[in-house]
């Protein structure tokens, strides 16, 4: 172990491990490294820790029979979790990382709890983005077809005890644990480049309010700097489909860690992949028809909303509308409607189609097919569970989604928003790989500056999940001989 100290040169510091970024990946890396006996400095560009993780919903996707699942009587296996994630995060999901993550999921749950996370033994049982109470577990679309035929459904969305956005609760706990473990946090530090000696990364060059700083790492450097959604130049190069959309971040997901890695020869992977969401009410959608610009349904409305939002924005002809009736609206609890009313209402489906700019005959035919199946408790198109099926009756209403049509309604923004999922190519041990596939000595990375579990699909909780899981790996690897 190296005693953390200020170097004899002005503005220079030395530690066993230097972590860049104090979101969930950086926090977990720092904790693991410190508990392995390493001295740890974390560099944070903002004036305080948390990053985009603190502004998230706070869900961590965990399963395989966690203690929280068991306490609620929910049976789950590693195999079922792996089958669901492989399908839901695909096509082209990283099956090796998914398998590794699922195999370690129960242990990771217990590690998070031991380090300050709290998951109440209370289940949120209906489709939603985020639970609006202190429930500690929620469904993430596991009961919806086609996934329910591939894996036995189990609720796996573990979340802190706070309504709606709860990421700050989780991050506050992990940051407090890091401080107790002896981690030193330097805020308002802008990391600029990696320091290399021979073929090894040995530190980070940075600035603090314009003053140059050097942070030397005798063990390793961990990049945990987030994605690149706030960097329009990188978006135009790598993920042009996200250009012009709103950004889900703390404003500092600028891709700097990715580019610092590339500057020393690191490979990147699947930089085109993004998650895109809309201001849409899942509890409303599940009892309705979600139709595209051709007036056709295109997905089971019961799946996790991130999946149908991404499909609507990137793969369907706009405008996409929620078609519903009065009873469907009345069935949604008032506090989940966010005060929104239909943008259009009509006595006939033909009138509604005209108001929405949809093909009249096509939408009318889609409604007939939907209702015919609903009357028998079946959905031959997409397999929606019978509990959510009911014939839609006049008068009808239509809600805009933000996938085409208006960008705002009732004073609420509807514009699609999202973040990036591609990044540095890191292996199962969170070692950053060069373009030949070999690890770059001394360099580790985790979180959204790397490519994680995802293919073209996304389930909430998998970002905080893989960021924290592989952040721990990065911390242990960077600590190296200190273990």
CSV table of C-alpha atoms in Angstrom, one decimal, residues 29-366:
chain,number,residue,atom,x,y,z
A,29,UNK,CA,-14.7,1.3,-7.5
A,30,UNK,CA,-13.4,3.6,-4.8
A,31,UNK,CA,-15.0,1.5,-2.0
A,32,UNK,CA,-13.7,-1.8,-3.3
A,33,UNK,CA,-10.2,-0.4,-3.8
A,34,UNK,CA,-10.1,1.1,-0.3
A,35,UNK,CA,-11.4,-2.1,1.3
A,36,UNK,CA,-8.6,-4.0,-0.5
A,37,UNK,CA,-6.1,-1.8,1.4
A,38,UNK,CA,-5.4,0.8,-1.3
A,39,UNK,CA,-5.2,4.5,-0.8
A,40,UNK,CA,-7.7,6.1,-3.1
A,41,UNK,CA,-8.3,9.6,-4.6
A,42,UNK,CA,-11.5,10.3,-6.6
A,43,UNK,CA,-11.5,13.2,-9.0
A,44,UNK,CA,-15.0,14.7,-9.6
A,45,UNK,CA,-15.6,17.5,-12.1
A,46,UNK,CA,-18.7,18.9,-10.3
A,47,UNK,CA,-18.7,20.6,-7.0
A,48,UNK,CA,-20.0,17.5,-5.3
A,49,UNK,CA,-20.4,13.7,-5.9
A,50,UNK,CA,-23.3,11.8,-7.4
A,51,UNK,CA,-23.2,12.6,-11.1
A,52,UNK,CA,-26.0,11.4,-13.4
A,53,UNK,CA,-26.5,8.4,-11.0
A,54,UNK,CA,-27.9,10.7,-8.3
A,55,UNK,CA,-30.4,12.1,-10.8
A,56,UNK,CA,-31.7,8.7,-11.9
A,57,UNK,CA,-34.7,6.7,-10.8
A,58,UNK,CA,-32.4,4.7,-8.5
A,59,UNK,CA,-33.4,1.2,-9.7
A,60,UNK,CA,-30.8,-1.5,-9.7
A,61,UNK,CA,-31.7,-4.6,-11.8
A,62,UNK,CA,-30.9,-7.6,-9.6
A,63,UNK,CA,-32.2,-11.1,-9.4
A,64,UNK,CA,-31.5,-14.8,-9.2
A,65,UNK,CA,-33.1,-15.0,-5.7
A,66,UNK,CA,-31.9,-11.9,-3.9
A,67,UNK,CA,-32.7,-11.5,-0.2
A,68,UNK,CA,-35.3,-8.9,-1.1
A,69,UNK,CA,-37.0,-11.2,-3.6
A,70,UNK,CA,-37.1,-14.0,-1.1
A,71,UNK,CA,-38.5,-11.8,1.6
A,72,UNK,CA,-41.4,-11.0,-0.8
A,73,UNK,CA,-41.9,-14.6,-1.8
A,74,UNK,CA,-40.7,-14.1,-5.3
A,75,UNK,CA,-38.9,-17.1,-6.8
A,76,UNK,CA,-36.2,-16.4,-9.2
A,77,UNK,CA,-33.1,-18.2,-10.7
A,78,UNK,CA,-29.9,-17.0,-12.3
A,79,UNK,CA,-31.0,-18.8,-15.5
A,80,UNK,CA,-34.3,-17.0,-15.7
A,81,UNK,CA,-32.7,-13.7,-15.1
A,82,UNK,CA,-30.1,-14.3,-17.8
A,83,UNK,CA,-32.7,-15.4,-20.3
A,84,UNK,CA,-34.8,-12.3,-19.7
A,85,UNK,CA,-32.0,-9.9,-19.9
A,86,UNK,CA,-30.5,-11.5,-23.0
A,87,UNK,CA,-33.8,-11.0,-24.8
A,88,UNK,CA,-34.8,-7.7,-23.4
A,89,UNK,CA,-31.4,-6.0,-23.9
A,90,UNK,CA,-31.0,-7.4,-27.4
A,91,UNK,CA,-30.6,-7.7,-30.3
A,92,UNK,CA,-26.8,-7.9,-29.9
A,93,UNK,CA,-26.7,-7.8,-26.1
A,94,UNK,CA,-23.4,-8.8,-24.5
A,95,UNK,CA,-24.1,-12.3,-23.5
A,96,UNK,CA,-20.8,-12.9,-21.7
A,97,UNK,CA,-21.3,-9.8,-19.5
A,98,UNK,CA,-24.9,-10.6,-18.9
A,99,UNK,CA,-24.0,-14.2,-17.7
A,100,UNK,CA,-21.3,-12.8,-15.4
A,101,UNK,CA,-23.6,-10.2,-14.0
A,102,UNK,CA,-26.4,-12.6,-13.4
A,103,UNK,CA,-24.1,-15.1,-11.7
A,104,UNK,CA,-23.0,-12.4,-9.3
A,105,UNK,CA,-26.3,-10.7,-8.8
A,106,UNK,CA,-27.2,-12.1,-5.4
A,107,UNK,CA,-23.8,-11.3,-4.0
A,108,UNK,CA,-23.9,-7.9,-5.5
A,109,UNK,CA,-27.3,-7.2,-3.8
A,110,UNK,CA,-25.9,-8.2,-0.5
A,111,UNK,CA,-22.8,-6.0,-1.1
A,112,UNK,CA,-24.9,-3.0,-1.8
A,113,UNK,CA,-27.0,-3.5,1.3
A,114,UNK,CA,-23.9,-4.0,3.4
A,115,UNK,CA,-22.6,-0.7,2.0
A,116,UNK,CA,-25.6,1.4,2.7
A,117,UNK,CA,-28.3,0.6,0.1
A,118,UNK,CA,-31.8,-0.1,1.4
A,119,UNK,CA,-34.5,-2.0,-0.5
A,120,UNK,CA,-37.8,-2.2,1.4
A,121,UNK,CA,-39.7,-5.4,1.4
A,122,UNK,CA,-42.6,-3.9,-0.5
A,123,UNK,CA,-43.6,-4.6,-4.1
A,124,UNK,CA,-44.9,-2.1,-6.7
A,125,UNK,CA,-47.2,-4.3,-8.8
A,126,UNK,CA,-48.3,-2.3,-11.8
A,127,UNK,CA,-46.4,-1.0,-14.9
A,128,UNK,CA,-44.5,2.3,-14.3
A,129,UNK,CA,-41.3,4.1,-14.9
A,130,UNK,CA,-40.6,4.6,-11.2
A,131,UNK,CA,-42.6,3.6,-8.1
A,132,UNK,CA,-44.3,6.6,-6.5
A,133,UNK,CA,-43.9,5.3,-3.0
A,134,UNK,CA,-41.2,3.7,-0.9
A,135,UNK,CA,-41.5,0.2,-2.5
A,136,UNK,CA,-38.2,-1.6,-2.7
A,137,UNK,CA,-39.0,-3.9,-5.6
A,138,UNK,CA,-40.9,-3.4,-8.9
A,139,UNK,CA,-41.6,-5.2,-12.1
A,140,UNK,CA,-39.7,-4.3,-15.2
A,141,UNK,CA,-41.8,-5.9,-17.9
A,142,UNK,CA,-40.9,-9.5,-17.0
A,143,UNK,CA,-44.5,-10.6,-17.1
A,144,UNK,CA,-45.0,-9.4,-20.7
A,145,UNK,CA,-44.8,-11.5,-23.8
A,146,UNK,CA,-42.6,-12.4,-25.5
A,147,UNK,CA,-40.4,-12.5,-22.4
A,148,UNK,CA,-42.7,-14.4,-20.2
A,149,UNK,CA,-42.4,-17.4,-22.6
A,150,UNK,CA,-38.6,-17.3,-22.4
A,151,UNK,CA,-38.1,-17.0,-18.7
A,152,UNK,CA,-40.2,-17.4,-15.6
A,153,UNK,CA,-41.3,-13.9,-14.6
A,154,UNK,CA,-39.8,-12.3,-11.5
A,155,UNK,CA,-39.8,-8.7,-10.3
A,156,UNK,CA,-36.1,-7.6,-10.3
A,157,UNK,CA,-36.2,-3.8,-10.1
A,158,UNK,CA,-34.6,-3.1,-6.7
A,159,UNK,CA,-34.9,0.5,-5.6
A,160,UNK,CA,-34.2,2.8,-2.6
A,161,UNK,CA,-37.0,3.9,-0.3
A,162,UNK,CA,-38.1,7.2,-2.0
A,163,UNK,CA,-40.9,8.1,-4.4
A,164,UNK,CA,-40.0,8.5,-8.1
A,165,UNK,CA,-36.5,9.7,-8.6
A,166,UNK,CA,-34.5,7.9,-5.9
A,167,UNK,CA,-30.9,7.8,-7.3
A,168,UNK,CA,-29.8,10.5,-4.8
A,169,UNK,CA,-30.8,8.2,-1.9
A,170,UNK,CA,-28.6,5.4,-3.2
A,171,UNK,CA,-25.7,7.7,-4.0
A,172,UNK,CA,-25.8,9.4,-0.6
A,173,UNK,CA,-25.4,6.0,1.0
A,174,UNK,CA,-22.5,4.9,-1.2
A,175,UNK,CA,-20.7,8.2,-0.9
A,176,UNK,CA,-21.0,8.1,2.9
A,177,UNK,CA,-19.6,4.5,2.8
A,178,UNK,CA,-16.7,5.7,0.6
A,179,UNK,CA,-15.8,8.4,3.1
A,180,UNK,CA,-15.8,6.0,6.0
A,181,UNK,CA,-13.5,3.7,4.0
A,182,UNK,CA,-11.0,6.5,3.8
A,183,UNK,CA,-11.5,7.6,0.2
A,184,UNK,CA,-10.4,11.1,-0.6
A,185,UNK,CA,-12.6,13.1,-2.9
A,186,UNK,CA,-11.3,16.1,-4.9
A,187,UNK,CA,-14.2,18.1,-6.5
A,188,UNK,CA,-14.1,20.7,-9.2
A,189,UNK,CA,-11.3,18.8,-10.9
A,190,UNK,CA,-11.4,18.5,-14.7
A,191,UNK,CA,-9.5,15.5,-15.9
A,192,UNK,CA,-7.7,16.3,-19.1
A,193,UNK,CA,-5.5,13.4,-20.1
A,194,UNK,CA,-3.9,10.2,-18.9
A,195,UNK,CA,-0.2,10.0,-18.0
A,196,UNK,CA,1.6,7.1,-19.6
A,197,UNK,CA,5.0,5.6,-18.8
A,198,UNK,CA,6.1,3.0,-21.4
A,199,UNK,CA,2.9,1.0,-22.1
A,200,UNK,CA,1.4,1.7,-18.7
A,201,UNK,CA,-1.1,4.3,-17.5
A,202,UNK,CA,0.3,5.8,-14.3
A,203,UNK,CA,-1.9,8.8,-13.6
A,204,UNK,CA,-4.1,11.7,-14.7
A,205,UNK,CA,-3.4,15.2,-15.7
A,206,UNK,CA,-6.2,17.6,-14.6
A,207,UNK,CA,-7.0,21.2,-13.9
A,208,UNK,CA,-8.6,22.9,-10.9
A,209,UNK,CA,-10.1,26.3,-11.8
A,210,UNK,CA,-7.4,26.5,-14.5
A,211,UNK,CA,-4.5,25.4,-12.3
A,212,UNK,CA,-2.7,22.3,-13.5
A,213,UNK,CA,-2.8,19.2,-11.3
A,214,UNK,CA,-1.2,15.7,-11.6
A,215,UNK,CA,-2.5,12.6,-9.9
A,216,UNK,CA,-0.1,9.7,-9.9
A,217,UNK,CA,-1.5,6.1,-9.4
A,218,UNK,CA,0.9,3.4,-8.3
A,219,UNK,CA,-1.7,0.8,-8.9
A,220,UNK,CA,-4.2,1.8,-11.5
A,221,UNK,CA,-6.5,4.5,-12.9
A,222,UNK,CA,-10.3,3.9,-13.1
A,223,UNK,CA,-12.3,5.9,-15.6
A,224,UNK,CA,-15.9,6.3,-14.4
A,225,UNK,CA,-16.8,9.5,-16.2
A,226,UNK,CA,-20.2,8.7,-17.7
A,227,UNK,CA,-21.4,8.7,-21.3
A,228,UNK,CA,-21.2,11.3,-24.1
A,229,UNK,CA,-24.8,12.5,-24.5
A,230,UNK,CA,-23.7,16.0,-23.6
A,231,UNK,CA,-21.1,16.1,-26.4
A,232,UNK,CA,-22.9,17.1,-29.6
A,233,UNK,CA,-19.7,16.6,-31.6
A,234,UNK,CA,-19.4,13.0,-30.4
A,235,UNK,CA,-23.1,12.4,-30.9
A,236,UNK,CA,-22.9,13.5,-34.5
A,237,UNK,CA,-20.0,11.2,-35.1
A,238,UNK,CA,-21.2,8.1,-33.3
A,239,UNK,CA,-24.9,8.3,-32.5
A,240,UNK,CA,-26.5,10.7,-34.9
A,241,UNK,CA,-30.0,9.4,-34.1
A,242,UNK,CA,-29.8,11.1,-30.7
A,243,UNK,CA,-28.9,14.5,-32.1
A,244,UNK,CA,-31.5,17.1,-31.3
A,245,UNK,CA,-33.2,15.1,-28.6
A,246,UNK,CA,-33.2,16.1,-25.0
A,247,UNK,CA,-30.4,14.7,-22.8
A,248,UNK,CA,-30.8,12.5,-19.7
A,249,UNK,CA,-27.7,13.4,-17.6
A,250,UNK,CA,-26.3,15.8,-15.0
A,251,UNK,CA,-24.9,17.9,-17.9
A,252,UNK,CA,-21.4,16.5,-17.5
A,253,UNK,CA,-21.7,13.3,-19.7
A,254,UNK,CA,-19.2,14.9,-22.1
A,255,UNK,CA,-17.4,11.7,-23.3
A,256,UNK,CA,-14.1,13.0,-21.8
A,257,UNK,CA,-13.2,9.7,-20.3
A,258,UNK,CA,-13.9,7.8,-23.5
A,259,UNK,CA,-11.7,10.2,-25.5
A,260,UNK,CA,-8.9,10.1,-22.8
A,261,UNK,CA,-8.9,6.3,-23.2
A,262,UNK,CA,-8.9,6.5,-27.0
A,263,UNK,CA,-5.9,8.9,-26.8
A,264,UNK,CA,-3.8,6.1,-25.3
A,265,UNK,CA,-5.0,3.4,-27.7
A,266,UNK,CA,-8.2,2.1,-26.2
A,267,UNK,CA,-10.8,0.5,-28.4
A,268,UNK,CA,-14.5,1.6,-28.3
A,269,UNK,CA,-17.5,-0.6,-28.7
A,270,UNK,CA,-21.1,-0.1,-29.9
A,271,UNK,CA,-20.9,3.6,-29.8
A,272,UNK,CA,-24.1,3.9,-31.8
A,273,UNK,CA,-26.3,2.4,-29.0
A,274,UNK,CA,-28.6,4.8,-27.1
A,275,UNK,CA,-31.6,4.6,-24.8
A,276,UNK,CA,-34.5,6.9,-25.7
A,277,UNK,CA,-37.5,7.6,-23.6
A,278,UNK,CA,-40.6,9.8,-23.7
A,279,UNK,CA,-42.9,11.4,-21.2
A,280,UNK,CA,-45.4,8.7,-21.4
A,281,UNK,CA,-47.6,7.1,-18.7
A,282,UNK,CA,-47.1,3.3,-18.5
A,283,UNK,CA,-50.2,2.7,-16.5
A,284,UNK,CA,-52.2,4.5,-19.2
A,285,UNK,CA,-50.5,2.7,-22.1
A,286,UNK,CA,-51.0,-0.8,-20.8
A,287,UNK,CA,-54.8,-0.5,-21.0
A,288,UNK,CA,-54.7,1.1,-24.4
A,289,UNK,CA,-53.4,0.7,-28.0
A,290,UNK,CA,-50.1,2.3,-28.9
A,291,UNK,CA,-50.2,2.9,-32.6
A,292,UNK,CA,-47.7,4.3,-35.1
A,293,UNK,CA,-48.2,6.7,-38.0
A,294,UNK,CA,-49.8,3.9,-40.0
A,295,UNK,CA,-52.4,3.4,-37.4
A,296,UNK,CA,-51.0,0.1,-36.4
A,297,UNK,CA,-50.0,-1.4,-33.1
A,298,UNK,CA,-46.3,-2.4,-33.1
A,299,UNK,CA,-45.5,-3.9,-29.7
A,300,UNK,CA,-47.1,-5.4,-26.5
A,301,UNK,CA,-48.0,-2.3,-24.5
A,302,UNK,CA,-47.2,-4.3,-21.3
A,303,UNK,CA,-43.4,-4.4,-21.9
A,304,UNK,CA,-41.1,-2.1,-20.0
A,305,UNK,CA,-41.8,1.5,-21.3
A,306,UNK,CA,-38.2,2.0,-22.3
A,307,UNK,CA,-38.6,-0.7,-25.0
A,308,UNK,CA,-41.7,0.8,-26.6
A,309,UNK,CA,-40.3,4.3,-26.4
A,310,UNK,CA,-37.2,3.3,-28.2
A,311,UNK,CA,-39.1,1.4,-30.8
A,312,UNK,CA,-41.5,4.3,-31.3
A,313,UNK,CA,-38.8,7.0,-31.7
A,314,UNK,CA,-36.3,5.0,-33.8
A,315,UNK,CA,-38.2,2.3,-35.6
A,316,UNK,CA,-41.8,3.4,-36.4
A,317,UNK,CA,-43.3,6.0,-38.7
A,318,UNK,CA,-44.5,9.0,-36.7
A,319,UNK,CA,-46.7,10.2,-35.2
A,320,UNK,CA,-47.2,7.6,-32.4
A,321,UNK,CA,-50.4,8.0,-30.3
A,322,UNK,CA,-52.0,6.3,-27.3
A,323,UNK,CA,-55.5,5.4,-28.2
A,324,UNK,CA,-57.8,4.8,-25.2
A,325,UNK,CA,-61.4,5.2,-23.9
A,326,UNK,CA,-63.0,6.8,-20.9
A,327,UNK,CA,-62.8,3.7,-18.7
A,328,UNK,CA,-59.1,3.3,-19.5
A,329,UNK,CA,-58.4,6.7,-18.2
A,330,UNK,CA,-60.6,6.3,-15.1
A,331,UNK,CA,-58.7,3.1,-14.3
A,332,UNK,CA,-55.5,5.0,-13.8
A,333,UNK,CA,-54.9,6.4,-10.3
A,334,UNK,CA,-55.1,10.2,-10.3
A,335,UNK,CA,-51.5,10.6,-9.0
A,336,UNK,CA,-50.2,8.6,-12.0
A,337,UNK,CA,-51.9,10.7,-14.6
A,338,UNK,CA,-49.7,13.7,-13.9
A,339,UNK,CA,-52.8,15.9,-14.7
A,340,UNK,CA,-52.8,14.9,-18.3
A,341,UNK,CA,-56.0,14.7,-20.4
A,342,UNK,CA,-56.4,13.4,-23.9
A,343,UNK,CA,-55.3,15.9,-26.6
A,344,UNK,CA,-58.1,14.7,-28.9
A,345,UNK,CA,-61.5,13.1,-28.1
A,346,UNK,CA,-64.1,11.8,-30.5
A,347,UNK,CA,-67.3,9.7,-30.6
A,348,UNK,CA,-66.0,7.5,-33.4
A,349,UNK,CA,-62.6,6.0,-34.1
A,350,UNK,CA,-62.8,7.5,-37.6
A,351,UNK,CA,-63.1,11.1,-36.2
A,352,UNK,CA,-60.3,10.4,-33.8
A,353,UNK,CA,-58.0,9.1,-36.6
A,354,UNK,CA,-58.6,12.3,-38.6
A,355,UNK,CA,-57.8,14.5,-35.6
A,356,UNK,CA,-54.6,12.6,-35.0
A,357,UNK,CA,-53.5,12.6,-38.7
A,358,UNK,CA,-53.7,8.8,-38.9
A,359,UNK,CA,-55.1,6.7,-41.7
A,360,UNK,CA,-58.8,6.4,-41.0
A,361,UNK,CA,-59.5,3.0,-42.4
A,362,UNK,CA,-56.3,1.5,-40.9
A,363,UNK,CA,-56.9,2.7,-37.4
A,364,UNK,CA,-60.6,1.6,-37.5
A,365,UNK,CA,-59.5,-1.9,-38.7
A,366,UNK,CA,-56.8,-2.0,-35.9
